[in-house]
Structure formats: C-alpha cells, structure tokens
Amino acid sequence: MSLIRDEELDALLRTASWMPEDGRKADRYARVDHAVLGSAALLLVVAAVGGPAAGRRFFVPVAVRGGLQEAHSTAEFNRTAVLRTLTGGLLHTARGGTVEFRSAPGGPGASCEVRPLPFEQGWSSNALSLLEIGGVAHIHKTYRCLDEGVREPDLLRLMNGTGRTPEWAGDYTYTDPVSGTRHPLGVVYRYAPGEGIDVPLRQNLRSLWPALPRLLEKASPDEVARRHLRPLERPLRKAGQFLRGFHADLADRLGDGSPQPAYPVDERLAQAEDRLAELHGRTTADPALPARAVRDAFHAMDGEVAALRRGTTRPGAAWTGGPCHGDLHLSHLLWRPLALIDLSTPSVAPTAPGWAAQSPLEDVVALQRGLEYFAADEAAFEAAGRLDADALEVMFGSLDGARSFPAGRRGELLRVFAVADSWRERVRELLLGPAADGPLRRLLYLRRLLHELAYNHAHARPYHAAIDLRHALRLGNPYHEDVRP
C-alpha cells in the first residue's frame, strides 16, 4: 500500500473514464481500507475528500505488477477473484474489515479452469469481463461505487432457477469495520447471450422509412405502423408475458406471503408536486428551450397533479404495488432468449426500507418512457435527413406542429413523427398490454418524466429535454393535435 503515492492515485482516479463528474472534482482521494488479493491486486476502498462528492467511496482494484493501473481488465485479477469467489471464505482488510466470498451450491467449483474471452463491453460505470469457467461463458462484474445501494448480486442469487435472470455463480462483499455495513464489490454469473429488445425494434422501424411515401398514399400512419409491425407481434407479446412472469417470480422470491402494503401515494405525490414547482422556475427561464412549449408542458403537468390529487380520495383507487426490476431500459430486456439483466430492485424484503414504495408498474412506465425516447429520436434522425436540417431544430419543430417550417417541409416532418408515434403506441400495446389509465401508473409516469426532465435540463441536454416536453404536452391527451399532419 505504501508503494502507491497519493499523487499517483489522484492521477489514476481523476482521469478514469468511469468516474462520475462530481467525483472527478474531489479535492483529493483518501485511501480508506484495503485487502491483498494474492499477487493479483490490492483491493482499495477510496473516498472522495472535498468537492461535490465528498465522502463517496469507490472500489478500486489496483494491479500489483506492471505499474500503477486498475486491475479490472487484467487476466490475473479476473482469474484470481473468480477462483476465490468459487472457493468462498473471508479475506481480512488492513483496517479490520472483511471481504466475504460466497459461491452458488453446486456451481462451477474452484477446480474449473478460468480463462478470458474477447469481450467489448462498451462504456459502463461498472467493470465487466467475459470469462470461460469450466467451458461455460460467465460475466465477472465489479461495482466501482460503494455507496449506491447495489442489490444485484442478492437478486441474482434469489432469482436462481426461475429462468428469468442470468444464473448466479457467486459474489464478494466488503464489510465496513466501523459501520458494519455491507457493500457488494463483485458478482459472477453465467453470460446471457442475446441483444436488447431495442435491436429488433430499431431494425423494424428503420426498414419502414424507405417505403413511407408510397405506404402513406393508401393508408393512415396508424395502419402503416400496424402492418409493418406484424412480424414482431408474437415476439413482443411473448416478451410482455415474460415480464409479467418475472414480476410474479420476484414477488414470490422476495415476499413472505403477506399482502403487499399500500403504496405511499400521498408522500410520493407531494414529492412530485415539490419537484414540479422547483423545476418550473429553472426550466421556464432557460433560453435554450422554446418558451411556449415549456409553458404548455408545465400547464399540462400541473393539470395532471391536480387530477391525481383528486384521484387519491376516489373510492376503489388501486394503490398497491410490489417489487420490480427498478431501472428497466429497453436494452435490459434481452431478446431471444428472453432474460432480464442489471436488476436494481429498490427493496428486497418486506422488512427492508422502501418495500411499500415500489410497483411493477415502474417497469411498465420505464419501458414506455424508453419507447418514447427511442421513437422520437429515430423520427428526428429520419426527418432531419429528409429535410437536410439539424436534429435539434426538428425536435423543437415537433413540439408545436412545426409552425415555423414552410408548408412542404412542415408536412414532411409531421408525417415522419406521426408514423413514429403510431409505431411506438403499437409496440407499447403489444409489449405492455392495453393502455391503463390507473392513478398509480399515471403517478409513476409523472415522477419519471419529472426526474428525466430535471436530469436533461441540469446536464444541458435540450434535445432530450424536448422529448420530455413532447410527452408532457400529451398528459391527459395522448394524441396532441399539434403533431398530427
């Protein structure tokens, strides 16, 4: 440990691609604890000191040999960490904590050969490596941020045998010697082949564009979208059934047989009201966003809050929930074979905090929002190419019926977006079932919409904020008249 100088550690972390922006602005980084993983790595626990992320801790395996470098991608670290996981047991840290390794009963076993496989993980805030364990491909995933409530290893373990999630082989966890809190460091699970559901959806929608002018001569946008999606109807319905089965299995594995408590609707609606009020002042003053669209969108969201407030006292309103995936994106629902990855369930037991404040409808809303981003982005890209325009200009034009565009260009933009919107609604219907107007789904939708609008505004992403505004305008009126040709 003494061989690593503070300035070396600082340079390593401050320039790391995975480091969150607020963590990158720390005054310095302090070494909190460490354990020695044989000759493979020092398992460092590091805290940000000063700056906006002060106190946040990170897990940083550092290679022992070959100069100061993160060990995540080294074959020796992956092999040693995985074999130690399959063996099980404890590793003591310098400050009196422990790193506990546990393996699945009847799993691959420590005698298996472990070797790296080629793998392009893309960008991720966590580190993933693909390994062959006893001839079977597995993922070794390490979590870089210790204080983010990672529950994936426990969820994979509890869901073993359902066929809904990747098969758990083992994991390892750091126990803080001062607080006694446990923080997952890494997990090993069988590699789930396949692509996210976004891949066949993108292929389907993009194959529609070349024939669009001819198709619209004889059919409405809705008819065009429905006909083009026929090859995906059965697979999308099957994926929806799979998701519902996942929710049933998750509730069974995590629950204790008692009824799900009432969802804390008053608390969550009050939070939505507060966020709406706070966001209103900042967003309406932003010159990067079209003022009229912002004003109308906030008017629509205010109306939705008022309607939800009236609905909380309506007899028979359904306000019960249940456990869910927690952060479901289109890419997390794997396609052929079906599987769910990257579980982030907010609460994993009836006795744990937040158990009542979750619902499978969160996943439905997350996929709905994912489809909204997906279809709007594809429409903007296609319309921008047809009009030789900027995608941001096109997205802003979609907010007000492209009033500033000349008539011919306006018609082209509206036709593309109308088809994309009809296509999106048909996908949503096939995947998630008929549109439900229940108060809990509407509340969860509003909360997610506000969260994403706040994020996109705070990170100066007007293009994505415009997509949020498009759908805020549709609250209470799913077919906003300004976007129809």
GROMACS .gro file of C-alpha atoms in nm:
model
  485
    1MET     CA    1   0.000   0.000   0.000
    2SER     CA    2   0.281   0.239   0.081
    3LEU     CA    3   0.413   0.198  -0.272
    4ILE     CA    4   0.114   0.395  -0.407
    5ARG     CA    5   0.170   0.765  -0.367
    6ASP     CA    6  -0.126   1.000  -0.322
    7GLU     CA    7  -0.043   1.189  -0.641
    8GLU     CA    8  -0.040   0.862  -0.837
    9LEU     CA    9  -0.377   0.759  -0.701
   10ASP     CA   10  -0.512   1.105  -0.775
   11ALA     CA   11  -0.399   1.089  -1.137
   12LEU     CA   12  -0.543   0.739  -1.176
   13LEU     CA   13  -0.889   0.830  -1.048
   14ARG     CA   14  -0.930   1.185  -1.172
   15THR     CA   15  -0.875   1.076  -1.532
   16ALA     CA   16  -1.070   0.748  -1.512
   17SER     CA   17  -1.345   0.736  -1.776
   18TRP     CA   18  -1.589   0.576  -1.533
   19MET     CA   19  -1.551   0.837  -1.257
   20PRO     CA   20  -1.872   1.045  -1.214
   21GLU     CA   21  -1.827   1.412  -1.290
   22ASP     CA   22  -1.882   1.518  -0.929
   23GLY     CA   23  -1.629   1.258  -0.811
   24ARG     CA   24  -1.377   1.392  -1.060
   25LYS     CA   25  -1.399   1.730  -0.887
   26ALA     CA   26  -1.286   1.599  -0.546
   27ASP     CA   27  -1.007   1.796  -0.377
   28ARG     CA   28  -0.823   1.469  -0.328
   29TYR     CA   29  -0.880   1.096  -0.270
   30ALA     CA   30  -0.817   0.922   0.062
   31ARG     CA   31  -0.734   0.551   0.097
   32VAL     CA   32  -0.990   0.418   0.346
   33ASP     CA   33  -0.912   0.045   0.356
   34HIS     CA   34  -0.755  -0.230   0.150
   35ALA     CA   35  -0.706  -0.605   0.121
   36VAL     CA   36  -0.441  -0.802  -0.064
   37LEU     CA   37  -0.575  -1.046  -0.321
   38GLY     CA   38  -0.268  -1.265  -0.354
   39SER     CA   39  -0.028  -1.141  -0.619
   40ALA     CA   40  -0.316  -1.022  -0.839
   41ALA     CA   41  -0.430  -0.692  -0.689
   42LEU     CA   42  -0.473  -0.457  -0.399
   43LEU     CA   43  -0.844  -0.417  -0.335
   44LEU     CA   44  -0.863  -0.048  -0.244
   45VAL     CA   45  -1.153   0.136  -0.086
   46VAL     CA   46  -1.107   0.505  -0.165
   47ALA     CA   47  -1.311   0.808  -0.058
   48ALA     CA   48  -1.350   1.146  -0.226
   49VAL     CA   49  -1.239   1.429   0.002
   50GLY     CA   50  -1.387   1.772  -0.060
   51GLY     CA   51  -1.586   1.875  -0.365
   52PRO     CA   52  -1.946   1.786  -0.455
   53ALA     CA   53  -1.894   1.410  -0.397
   54ALA     CA   54  -1.723   1.443  -0.058
   55GLY     CA   55  -1.745   1.118   0.136
   56ARG     CA   56  -1.844   0.899  -0.157
   57ARG     CA   57  -1.643   0.579  -0.170
   58PHE     CA   58  -1.512   0.381  -0.463
   59PHE     CA   59  -1.381   0.026  -0.509
   60VAL     CA   60  -1.052   0.033  -0.699
   61PRO     CA   61  -0.864  -0.293  -0.757
   62VAL     CA   62  -0.506  -0.196  -0.845
   63ALA     CA   63  -0.265  -0.434  -1.017
   64VAL     CA   64   0.036  -0.530  -0.805
   65ARG     CA   65   0.270  -0.563  -1.100
   66GLY     CA   66   0.327  -0.368  -1.420
   67GLY     CA   67   0.300  -0.010  -1.295
   68LEU     CA   68   0.004   0.162  -1.135
   69GLN     CA   69  -0.311   0.061  -1.323
   70GLU     CA   70  -0.662  -0.054  -1.247
   71ALA     CA   71  -0.678  -0.430  -1.236
   72HIS     CA   72  -1.033  -0.474  -1.368
   73SER     CA   73  -0.921  -0.576  -1.715
   74THR     CA   74  -0.617  -0.786  -1.621
   75ALA     CA   75  -0.640  -1.161  -1.668
   76GLU     CA   76  -0.468  -1.229  -1.334
   77PHE     CA   77  -0.716  -1.024  -1.131
   78ASN     CA   78  -1.018  -1.175  -1.306
   79ARG     CA   79  -0.891  -1.529  -1.270
   80THR     CA   80  -0.790  -1.485  -0.903
   81ALA     CA   81  -1.108  -1.303  -0.799
   82VAL     CA   82  -1.332  -1.556  -0.973
   83LEU     CA   83  -1.149  -1.858  -0.829
   84ARG     CA   84  -1.163  -1.704  -0.482
   85THR     CA   85  -1.536  -1.645  -0.529
   86LEU     CA   86  -1.593  -2.007  -0.631
   87THR     CA   87  -1.393  -2.122  -0.330
   88GLY     CA   88  -1.569  -1.898  -0.078
   89GLY     CA   89  -1.430  -1.771   0.251
   90LEU     CA   90  -1.307  -1.447   0.407
   91LEU     CA   91  -1.028  -1.204   0.325
   92HIS     CA   92  -0.935  -0.963   0.605
   93THR     CA   93  -0.867  -0.598   0.531
   94ALA     CA   94  -0.599  -0.371   0.677
   95ARG     CA   95  -0.846  -0.176   0.895
   96GLY     CA   96  -1.028  -0.477   1.042
   97GLY     CA   97  -1.298  -0.523   0.782
   98THR     CA   98  -1.358  -0.828   0.566
   99VAL     CA   99  -1.418  -0.924   0.206
  100GLU     CA  100  -1.654  -1.221   0.204
  101PHE     CA  101  -1.661  -1.454  -0.098
  102ARG     CA  102  -1.958  -1.688  -0.149
  103SER     CA  103  -2.042  -1.933  -0.425
  104ALA     CA  104  -2.358  -2.099  -0.550
  105PRO     CA  105  -2.423  -2.452  -0.418
  106GLY     CA  106  -2.348  -2.694  -0.698
  107GLY     CA  107  -2.188  -2.416  -0.902
  108PRO     CA  108  -1.883  -2.442  -1.129
  109GLY     CA  109  -1.645  -2.510  -0.839
  110ALA     CA  110  -1.294  -2.384  -0.772
  111SER     CA  111  -1.127  -2.662  -0.970
  112CYS     CA  112  -1.259  -2.527  -1.301
  113GLU     CA  113  -1.024  -2.366  -1.547
  114VAL     CA  114  -1.083  -1.991  -1.581
  115ARG     CA  115  -0.966  -1.810  -1.892
  116PRO     CA  116  -1.053  -1.474  -2.051
  117LEU     CA  117  -1.268  -1.443  -2.361
  118PRO     CA  118  -1.280  -1.149  -2.606
  119PHE     CA  119  -1.543  -0.901  -2.496
  120GLU     CA  120  -1.639  -0.547  -2.597
  121GLN     CA  121  -1.843  -0.423  -2.302
  122GLY     CA  122  -1.880  -0.067  -2.425
  123TRP     CA  123  -1.897   0.218  -2.175
  124SER     CA  124  -2.022   0.134  -1.827
  125SER     CA  125  -1.993   0.284  -1.481
  126ASN     CA  126  -1.912  -0.069  -1.363
  127ALA     CA  127  -1.649  -0.309  -1.500
  128LEU     CA  128  -1.737  -0.628  -1.686
  129SER     CA  129  -1.516  -0.907  -1.815
  130LEU     CA  130  -1.615  -1.218  -2.008
  131LEU     CA  131  -1.457  -1.540  -1.882
  132GLU     CA  132  -1.486  -1.906  -1.958
  133ILE     CA  133  -1.535  -2.111  -1.640
  134GLY     CA  134  -1.525  -2.483  -1.696
  135GLY     CA  135  -1.609  -2.434  -2.061
  136VAL     CA  136  -1.908  -2.205  -1.995
  137ALA     CA  137  -1.905  -1.829  -2.056
  138HIS     CA  138  -1.956  -1.614  -1.746
  139ILE     CA  139  -1.951  -1.243  -1.664
  140HIS     CA  140  -1.733  -1.109  -1.383
  141LYS     CA  141  -1.878  -0.772  -1.285
  142THR     CA  142  -1.725  -0.534  -1.033
  143TYR     CA  143  -1.902  -0.233  -0.881
  144ARG     CA  144  -1.695   0.083  -0.865
  145CYS     CA  145  -1.923   0.297  -0.645
  146LEU     CA  146  -1.969   0.151  -0.297
  147ASP     CA  147  -2.244   0.378  -0.167
  148GLU     CA  148  -2.514   0.336  -0.430
  149GLY     CA  149  -2.722   0.058  -0.274
  150VAL     CA  150  -2.621  -0.218  -0.515
  151ARG     CA  151  -2.854  -0.518  -0.475
  152GLU     CA  152  -2.792  -0.707  -0.797
  153PRO     CA  153  -2.585  -0.996  -0.651
  154ASP     CA  154  -2.851  -1.078  -0.390
  155LEU     CA  155  -3.126  -1.050  -0.650
  156LEU     CA  156  -2.948  -1.283  -0.892
  157ARG     CA  157  -2.896  -1.532  -0.610
  158LEU     CA  158  -3.261  -1.519  -0.503
  159MET     CA  159  -3.387  -1.548  -0.863
  160ASN     CA  160  -3.171  -1.851  -0.946
  161GLY     CA  161  -3.375  -2.126  -1.106
  162THR     CA  162  -3.656  -1.907  -1.239
  163GLY     CA  163  -3.507  -1.877  -1.587
  164ARG     CA  164  -3.581  -1.502  -1.579
  165THR     CA  165  -3.231  -1.377  -1.494
  166PRO     CA  166  -2.871  -1.491  -1.555
  167GLU     CA  167  -2.760  -1.783  -1.339
  168TRP     CA  168  -2.571  -1.664  -1.030
  169ALA     CA  169  -2.236  -1.834  -0.965
  170GLY     CA  170  -2.112  -1.627  -0.670
  171ASP     CA  171  -2.021  -1.282  -0.540
  172TYR     CA  172  -1.800  -1.098  -0.294
  173THR     CA  173  -1.883  -0.821  -0.046
  174TYR     CA  174  -1.690  -0.573   0.166
  175THR     CA  175  -1.797  -0.522   0.528
  176ASP     CA  176  -1.702  -0.184   0.672
  177PRO     CA  177  -1.518  -0.229   1.004
  178VAL     CA  178  -1.665   0.091   1.153
  179SER     CA  179  -2.031   0.088   1.048
  180GLY     CA  180  -2.070  -0.284   0.982
  181THR     CA  181  -2.246  -0.208   0.653
  182ARG     CA  182  -2.203  -0.450   0.362
  183HIS     CA  183  -2.114  -0.330   0.014
  184PRO     CA  184  -2.113  -0.561  -0.291
  185LEU     CA  185  -1.780  -0.549  -0.476
  186GLY     CA  186  -1.830  -0.807  -0.749
  187VAL     CA  187  -2.052  -1.081  -0.886
  188VAL     CA  188  -2.004  -1.377  -1.120
  189TYR     CA  189  -2.295  -1.500  -1.330
  190ARG     CA  190  -2.348  -1.706  -1.642
  191TYR     CA  191  -2.331  -1.498  -1.957
  192ALA     CA  192  -2.675  -1.435  -2.106
  193PRO     CA  193  -2.640  -1.423  -2.486
  194GLY     CA  194  -2.866  -1.211  -2.695
  195GLU     CA  195  -2.939  -0.849  -2.771
  196GLY     CA  196  -3.165  -0.598  -2.604
  197ILE     CA  197  -3.516  -0.561  -2.740
  198ASP     CA  198  -3.411  -0.224  -2.880
  199VAL     CA  199  -3.217  -0.402  -3.158
  200PRO     CA  200  -3.509  -0.568  -3.344
  201LEU     CA  201  -3.721  -0.259  -3.281
  202ARG     CA  202  -3.461  -0.035  -3.443
  203GLN     CA  203  -3.429  -0.269  -3.739
  204ASN     CA  204  -3.805  -0.276  -3.787
  205LEU     CA  205  -3.859   0.099  -3.769
  206ARG     CA  206  -3.565   0.186  -3.991
  207SER     CA  207  -3.680  -0.062  -4.255
  208LEU     CA  208  -4.009   0.129  -4.271
  209TRP     CA  209  -3.867   0.467  -4.373
  210PRO     CA  210  -3.769   0.399  -4.738
  211ALA     CA  211  -4.123   0.293  -4.833
  212LEU     CA  212  -4.301   0.558  -4.625
  213PRO     CA  213  -4.418   0.795  -4.905
  214ARG     CA  214  -4.570   0.508  -5.104
  215LEU     CA  215  -4.735   0.350  -4.798
  216LEU     CA  216  -4.894   0.675  -4.682
  217GLU     CA  217  -5.063   0.720  -5.021
  218LYS     CA  218  -5.300   0.434  -4.938
  219ALA     CA  219  -5.311   0.409  -4.558
  220SER     CA  220  -5.309   0.619  -4.243
  221PRO     CA  221  -5.000   0.641  -4.019
  222ASP     CA  222  -5.165   0.404  -3.773
  223GLU     CA  223  -5.242   0.145  -4.042
  224VAL     CA  224  -4.890   0.173  -4.183
  225ALA     CA  225  -4.734   0.118  -3.840
  226ARG     CA  226  -4.956  -0.178  -3.754
  227ARG     CA  227  -4.890  -0.360  -4.081
  228HIS     CA  228  -4.516  -0.308  -4.056
  229LEU     CA  229  -4.505  -0.446  -3.702
  230ARG     CA  230  -4.688  -0.771  -3.781
  231PRO     CA  231  -4.367  -0.982  -3.789
  232LEU     CA  232  -4.293  -0.868  -3.432
  233GLU     CA  233  -4.643  -0.906  -3.288
  234ARG     CA  234  -4.599  -1.254  -3.144
  235PRO     CA  235  -4.245  -1.199  -3.006
  236LEU     CA  236  -4.347  -0.869  -2.843
  237ARG     CA  237  -4.650  -1.026  -2.677
  238LYS     CA  238  -4.429  -1.311  -2.557
  239ALA     CA  239  -4.181  -1.060  -2.412
  240GLY     CA  240  -4.465  -0.887  -2.227
  241GLN     CA  241  -4.579  -1.220  -2.081
  242PHE     CA  242  -4.220  -1.289  -1.976
  243LEU     CA  243  -4.204  -0.956  -1.792
  244ARG     CA  244  -4.526  -1.030  -1.606
  245GLY     CA  245  -4.390  -1.372  -1.512
  246PHE     CA  246  -4.074  -1.206  -1.384
  247HIS     CA  247  -4.277  -0.980  -1.156
  248ALA     CA  248  -4.470  -1.279  -1.019
  249ASP     CA  249  -4.149  -1.475  -0.954
  250LEU     CA  250  -3.980  -1.173  -0.798
  251ALA     CA  251  -4.269  -1.113  -0.560
  252ASP     CA  252  -4.267  -1.482  -0.467
  253ARG     CA  253  -3.889  -1.495  -0.405
  254LEU     CA  254  -3.869  -1.169  -0.211
  255GLY     CA  255  -4.200  -1.167  -0.027
  256ASP     CA  256  -4.302  -1.351   0.290
  257GLY     CA  257  -4.656  -1.436   0.189
  258SER     CA  258  -4.812  -1.131   0.349
  259PRO     CA  259  -5.019  -0.887   0.138
  260GLN     CA  260  -4.834  -0.601  -0.022
  261PRO     CA  261  -4.882  -0.284   0.188
  262ALA     CA  262  -5.047   0.023   0.044
  263TYR     CA  263  -4.832   0.235  -0.181
  264PRO     CA  264  -4.741   0.569  -0.009
  265VAL     CA  265  -4.928   0.775  -0.264
  266ASP     CA  266  -4.965   1.094  -0.061
  267GLU     CA  267  -4.593   1.110   0.010
  268ARG     CA  268  -4.491   1.037  -0.349
  269LEU     CA  269  -4.743   1.277  -0.497
  270ALA     CA  270  -4.623   1.552  -0.262
  271GLN     CA  271  -4.267   1.485  -0.380
  272ALA     CA  272  -4.383   1.516  -0.741
  273GLU     CA  273  -4.554   1.847  -0.664
  274ASP     CA  274  -4.242   1.983  -0.498
  275ARG     CA  275  -4.020   1.877  -0.787
  276LEU     CA  276  -4.260   2.022  -1.041
  277ALA     CA  277  -4.264   2.357  -0.861
  278GLU     CA  278  -3.885   2.362  -0.822
  279LEU     CA  279  -3.825   2.263  -1.184
  280HIS     CA  280  -4.076   2.512  -1.321
  281GLY     CA  281  -3.874   2.819  -1.228
  282ARG     CA  282  -3.547   2.687  -1.369
  283THR     CA  283  -3.687   2.543  -1.690
  284THR     CA  284  -3.913   2.830  -1.792
  285ALA     CA  285  -3.616   3.067  -1.761
  286ASP     CA  286  -3.395   2.854  -1.987
  287PRO     CA  287  -3.336   3.032  -2.321
  288ALA     CA  288  -3.222   2.705  -2.480
  289LEU     CA  289  -3.580   2.568  -2.472
  290PRO     CA  290  -3.883   2.702  -2.666
  291ALA     CA  291  -4.079   2.915  -2.420
  292ARG     CA  292  -4.429   2.832  -2.542
  293ALA     CA  293  -4.371   2.456  -2.534
  294VAL     CA  294  -4.225   2.479  -2.184
  295ARG     CA  295  -4.520   2.686  -2.063
  296ASP     CA  296  -4.777   2.449  -2.216
  297ALA     CA  297  -4.595   2.142  -2.087
  298PHE     CA  298  -4.590   2.271  -1.731
  299HIS     CA  299  -4.955   2.364  -1.759
  300ALA     CA  300  -5.028   2.003  -1.860
  301MET     CA  301  -4.819   1.865  -1.573
  302ASP     CA  302  -4.992   2.097  -1.324
  303GLY     CA  303  -5.323   1.964  -1.451
  304GLU     CA  304  -5.206   1.606  -1.409
  305VAL     CA  305  -5.100   1.671  -1.050
  306ALA     CA  306  -5.439   1.823  -0.974
  307ALA     CA  307  -5.619   1.526  -1.130
  308LEU     CA  308  -5.405   1.282  -0.931
  309ARG     CA  309  -5.471   1.475  -0.613
  310ARG     CA  310  -5.845   1.440  -0.675
  311GLY     CA  311  -5.798   1.072  -0.753
  312THR     CA  312  -5.635   0.986  -0.422
  313THR     CA  313  -5.971   1.017  -0.250
  314ARG     CA  314  -6.166   0.827  -0.515
  315PRO     CA  315  -6.323   0.506  -0.378
  316GLY     CA  316  -6.166   0.188  -0.516
  317ALA     CA  317  -5.847   0.352  -0.644
  318ALA     CA  318  -5.572   0.089  -0.682
  319TRP     CA  319  -5.266   0.198  -0.484
  320THR     CA  320  -5.090  -0.131  -0.413
  321GLY     CA  321  -4.756  -0.221  -0.566
  322GLY     CA  322  -4.489  -0.490  -0.541
  323PRO     CA  323  -4.121  -0.546  -0.623
  324CYS     CA  324  -3.989  -0.463  -0.969
  325HIS     CA  325  -3.672  -0.456  -1.178
  326GLY     CA  326  -3.615  -0.098  -1.068
  327ASP     CA  327  -3.427   0.058  -1.359
  328LEU     CA  328  -3.555  -0.115  -1.669
  329HIS     CA  329  -3.431   0.003  -2.009
  330LEU     CA  330  -3.507  -0.149  -2.347
  331SER     CA  331  -3.154  -0.289  -2.359
  332HIS     CA  332  -3.206  -0.470  -2.025
  333LEU     CA  333  -3.481  -0.691  -2.170
  334LEU     CA  334  -3.285  -0.941  -2.375
  335TRP     CA  335  -3.437  -1.082  -2.689
  336ARG     CA  336  -3.410  -1.448  -2.794
  337PRO     CA  337  -3.365  -1.598  -2.546
  338LEU     CA  338  -3.563  -1.373  -2.317
  339ALA     CA  339  -3.386  -1.261  -2.000
  340LEU     CA  340  -3.361  -0.958  -1.773
  341ILE     CA  341  -3.026  -0.813  -1.672
  342ASP     CA  342  -2.895  -0.533  -1.445
  343LEU     CA  343  -3.155  -0.566  -1.171
  344SER     CA  344  -3.190  -0.261  -0.943
  345THR     CA  345  -3.491  -0.357  -0.731
  346PRO     CA  346  -3.533  -0.077  -0.473
  347SER     CA  347  -3.617  -0.302  -0.177
  348VAL     CA  348  -3.552  -0.675  -0.143
  349ALA     CA  349  -3.760  -0.777   0.163
  350PRO     CA  350  -4.085  -0.680   0.338
  351THR     CA  351  -3.879  -0.577   0.641
  352ALA     CA  352  -3.642  -0.354   0.438
  353PRO     CA  353  -3.692   0.021   0.391
  354GLY     CA  354  -3.891   0.121   0.084
  355TRP     CA  355  -4.074  -0.210   0.040
  356ALA     CA  356  -4.415  -0.043   0.004
  357ALA     CA  357  -4.290   0.231  -0.230
  358GLN     CA  358  -4.233   0.015  -0.536
  359SER     CA  359  -4.450  -0.134  -0.806
  360PRO     CA  360  -4.423  -0.350  -1.120
  361LEU     CA  361  -4.584  -0.053  -1.293
  362GLU     CA  362  -4.249   0.125  -1.251
  363ASP     CA  363  -4.109  -0.118  -1.507
  364VAL     CA  364  -4.406  -0.066  -1.738
  365VAL     CA  365  -4.356   0.310  -1.717
  366ALA     CA  366  -3.980   0.275  -1.767
  367LEU     CA  367  -4.030   0.079  -2.089
  368GLN     CA  368  -4.297   0.324  -2.202
  369ARG     CA  369  -4.057   0.614  -2.147
  370GLY     CA  370  -3.781   0.419  -2.319
  371LEU     CA  371  -4.004   0.372  -2.623
  372GLU     CA  372  -4.085   0.742  -2.623
  373TYR     CA  373  -3.719   0.840  -2.633
  374PHE     CA  374  -3.646   0.569  -2.888
  375ALA     CA  375  -3.922   0.655  -3.137
  376ALA     CA  376  -3.876   1.033  -3.109
  377ASP     CA  377  -3.502   1.003  -3.162
  378GLU     CA  378  -3.546   0.779  -3.466
  379ALA     CA  379  -3.809   1.015  -3.609
  380ALA     CA  380  -3.588   1.320  -3.557
  381PHE     CA  381  -3.293   1.146  -3.724
  382GLU     CA  382  -3.504   1.043  -4.022
  383ALA     CA  383  -3.681   1.379  -4.060
  384ALA     CA  384  -3.353   1.571  -4.028
  385GLY     CA  385  -3.207   1.365  -4.312
  386ARG     CA  386  -3.508   1.420  -4.536
  387LEU     CA  387  -3.514   1.794  -4.467
  388ASP     CA  388  -3.136   1.846  -4.453
  389ALA     CA  389  -3.192   2.004  -4.113
  390ASP     CA  390  -3.043   1.985  -3.766
  391ALA     CA  391  -3.195   1.715  -3.540
  392LEU     CA  392  -3.247   1.964  -3.256
  393GLU     CA  393  -3.434   2.200  -3.489
  394VAL     CA  394  -3.652   1.910  -3.599
  395MET     CA  395  -3.719   1.800  -3.241
  396PHE     CA  396  -3.818   2.154  -3.143
  397GLY     CA  397  -4.040   2.166  -3.452
  398SER     CA  398  -4.223   1.855  -3.334
  399LEU     CA  399  -4.333   2.041  -3.021
  400ASP     CA  400  -4.556   2.296  -3.190
  401GLY     CA  401  -4.655   2.131  -3.514
  402ALA     CA  402  -4.352   2.280  -3.693
  403ARG     CA  403  -4.525   2.618  -3.725
  404SER     CA  404  -4.202   2.791  -3.826
  405PHE     CA  405  -4.136   2.545  -4.112
  406PRO     CA  406  -4.253   2.613  -4.471
  407ALA     CA  407  -4.566   2.414  -4.560
  408GLY     CA  408  -4.393   2.138  -4.758
  409ARG     CA  409  -4.119   2.082  -4.501
  410ARG     CA  410  -4.374   2.101  -4.222
  411GLY     CA  411  -4.581   1.824  -4.379
  412GLU     CA  412  -4.277   1.600  -4.419
  413LEU     CA  413  -4.176   1.644  -4.055
  414LEU     CA  414  -4.528   1.579  -3.927
  415ARG     CA  415  -4.571   1.266  -4.140
  416VAL     CA  416  -4.250   1.112  -4.006
  417PHE     CA  417  -4.336   1.188  -3.645
  418ALA     CA  418  -4.699   1.074  -3.686
  419VAL     CA  419  -4.585   0.734  -3.814
  420ALA     CA  420  -4.320   0.706  -3.543
  421ASP     CA  421  -4.578   0.791  -3.275
  422SER     CA  422  -4.827   0.535  -3.412
  423TRP     CA  423  -4.549   0.276  -3.435
  424ARG     CA  424  -4.446   0.347  -3.074
  425GLU     CA  425  -4.803   0.312  -2.947
  426ARG     CA  426  -4.847  -0.019  -3.127
  427VAL     CA  427  -4.522  -0.153  -2.979
  428ARG     CA  428  -4.632  -0.038  -2.636
  429GLU     CA  429  -4.968  -0.210  -2.678
  430LEU     CA  430  -4.807  -0.538  -2.791
  431LEU     CA  431  -4.537  -0.538  -2.525
  432LEU     CA  432  -4.716  -0.384  -2.226
  433GLY     CA  433  -5.083  -0.451  -2.297
  434PRO     CA  434  -5.373  -0.209  -2.341
  435ALA     CA  435  -5.318   0.141  -2.210
  436ALA     CA  436  -5.408   0.158  -1.842
  437ASP     CA  437  -5.525   0.489  -1.702
  438GLY     CA  438  -5.497   0.385  -1.339
  439PRO     CA  439  -5.386   0.652  -1.092
  440LEU     CA  440  -5.072   0.467  -0.977
  441ARG     CA  441  -4.940   0.424  -1.331
  442ARG     CA  442  -5.007   0.791  -1.402
  443LEU     CA  443  -4.829   0.899  -1.083
  444LEU     CA  444  -4.527   0.681  -1.162
  445TYR     CA  445  -4.519   0.814  -1.517
  446LEU     CA  446  -4.526   1.174  -1.395
  447ARG     CA  447  -4.250   1.109  -1.141
  448ARG     CA  448  -4.024   0.951  -1.403
  449LEU     CA  449  -4.098   1.226  -1.654
  450LEU     CA  450  -4.004   1.492  -1.397
  451HIS     CA  451  -3.689   1.304  -1.300
  452GLU     CA  452  -3.572   1.278  -1.660
  453LEU     CA  453  -3.663   1.637  -1.745
  454ALA     CA  454  -3.469   1.758  -1.439
  455TYR     CA  455  -3.169   1.547  -1.537
  456ASN     CA  456  -3.171   1.659  -1.900
  457HIS     CA  457  -3.208   2.023  -1.802
  458ALA     CA  458  -2.934   2.005  -1.536
  459HIS     CA  459  -2.695   1.845  -1.787
  460ALA     CA  460  -2.775   2.094  -2.066
  461ARG     CA  461  -2.936   1.836  -2.297
  462PRO     CA  462  -3.204   2.041  -2.478
  463TYR     CA  463  -3.261   1.770  -2.740
  464HIS     CA  464  -3.358   1.513  -2.478
  465ALA     CA  465  -3.546   1.773  -2.272
  466ALA     CA  466  -3.754   1.843  -2.585
  467ILE     CA  467  -3.856   1.474  -2.594
  468ASP     CA  468  -3.969   1.509  -2.233
  469LEU     CA  469  -4.168   1.820  -2.324
  470ARG     CA  470  -4.333   1.638  -2.617
  471HIS     CA  471  -4.478   1.382  -2.381
  472ALA     CA  472  -4.558   1.624  -2.103
  473LEU     CA  473  -4.778   1.802  -2.358
  474ARG     CA  474  -4.973   1.480  -2.408
  475LEU     CA  475  -5.071   1.428  -2.045
  476GLY     CA  476  -5.447   1.385  -2.048
  477ASN     CA  477  -5.443   1.394  -2.430
  478PRO     CA  478  -5.225   1.118  -2.580
  479TYR     CA  479  -5.276   1.244  -2.936
  480HIS     CA  480  -5.178   1.609  -2.912
  481GLU     CA  481  -5.328   1.786  -3.214
  482ASP     CA  482  -5.012   1.978  -3.299
  483VAL     CA  483  -4.818   1.668  -3.404
  484ARG     CA  484  -5.069   1.524  -3.646
  485PRO     CA  485  -5.039   1.612  -4.016
   0.00000   0.00000   0.00000
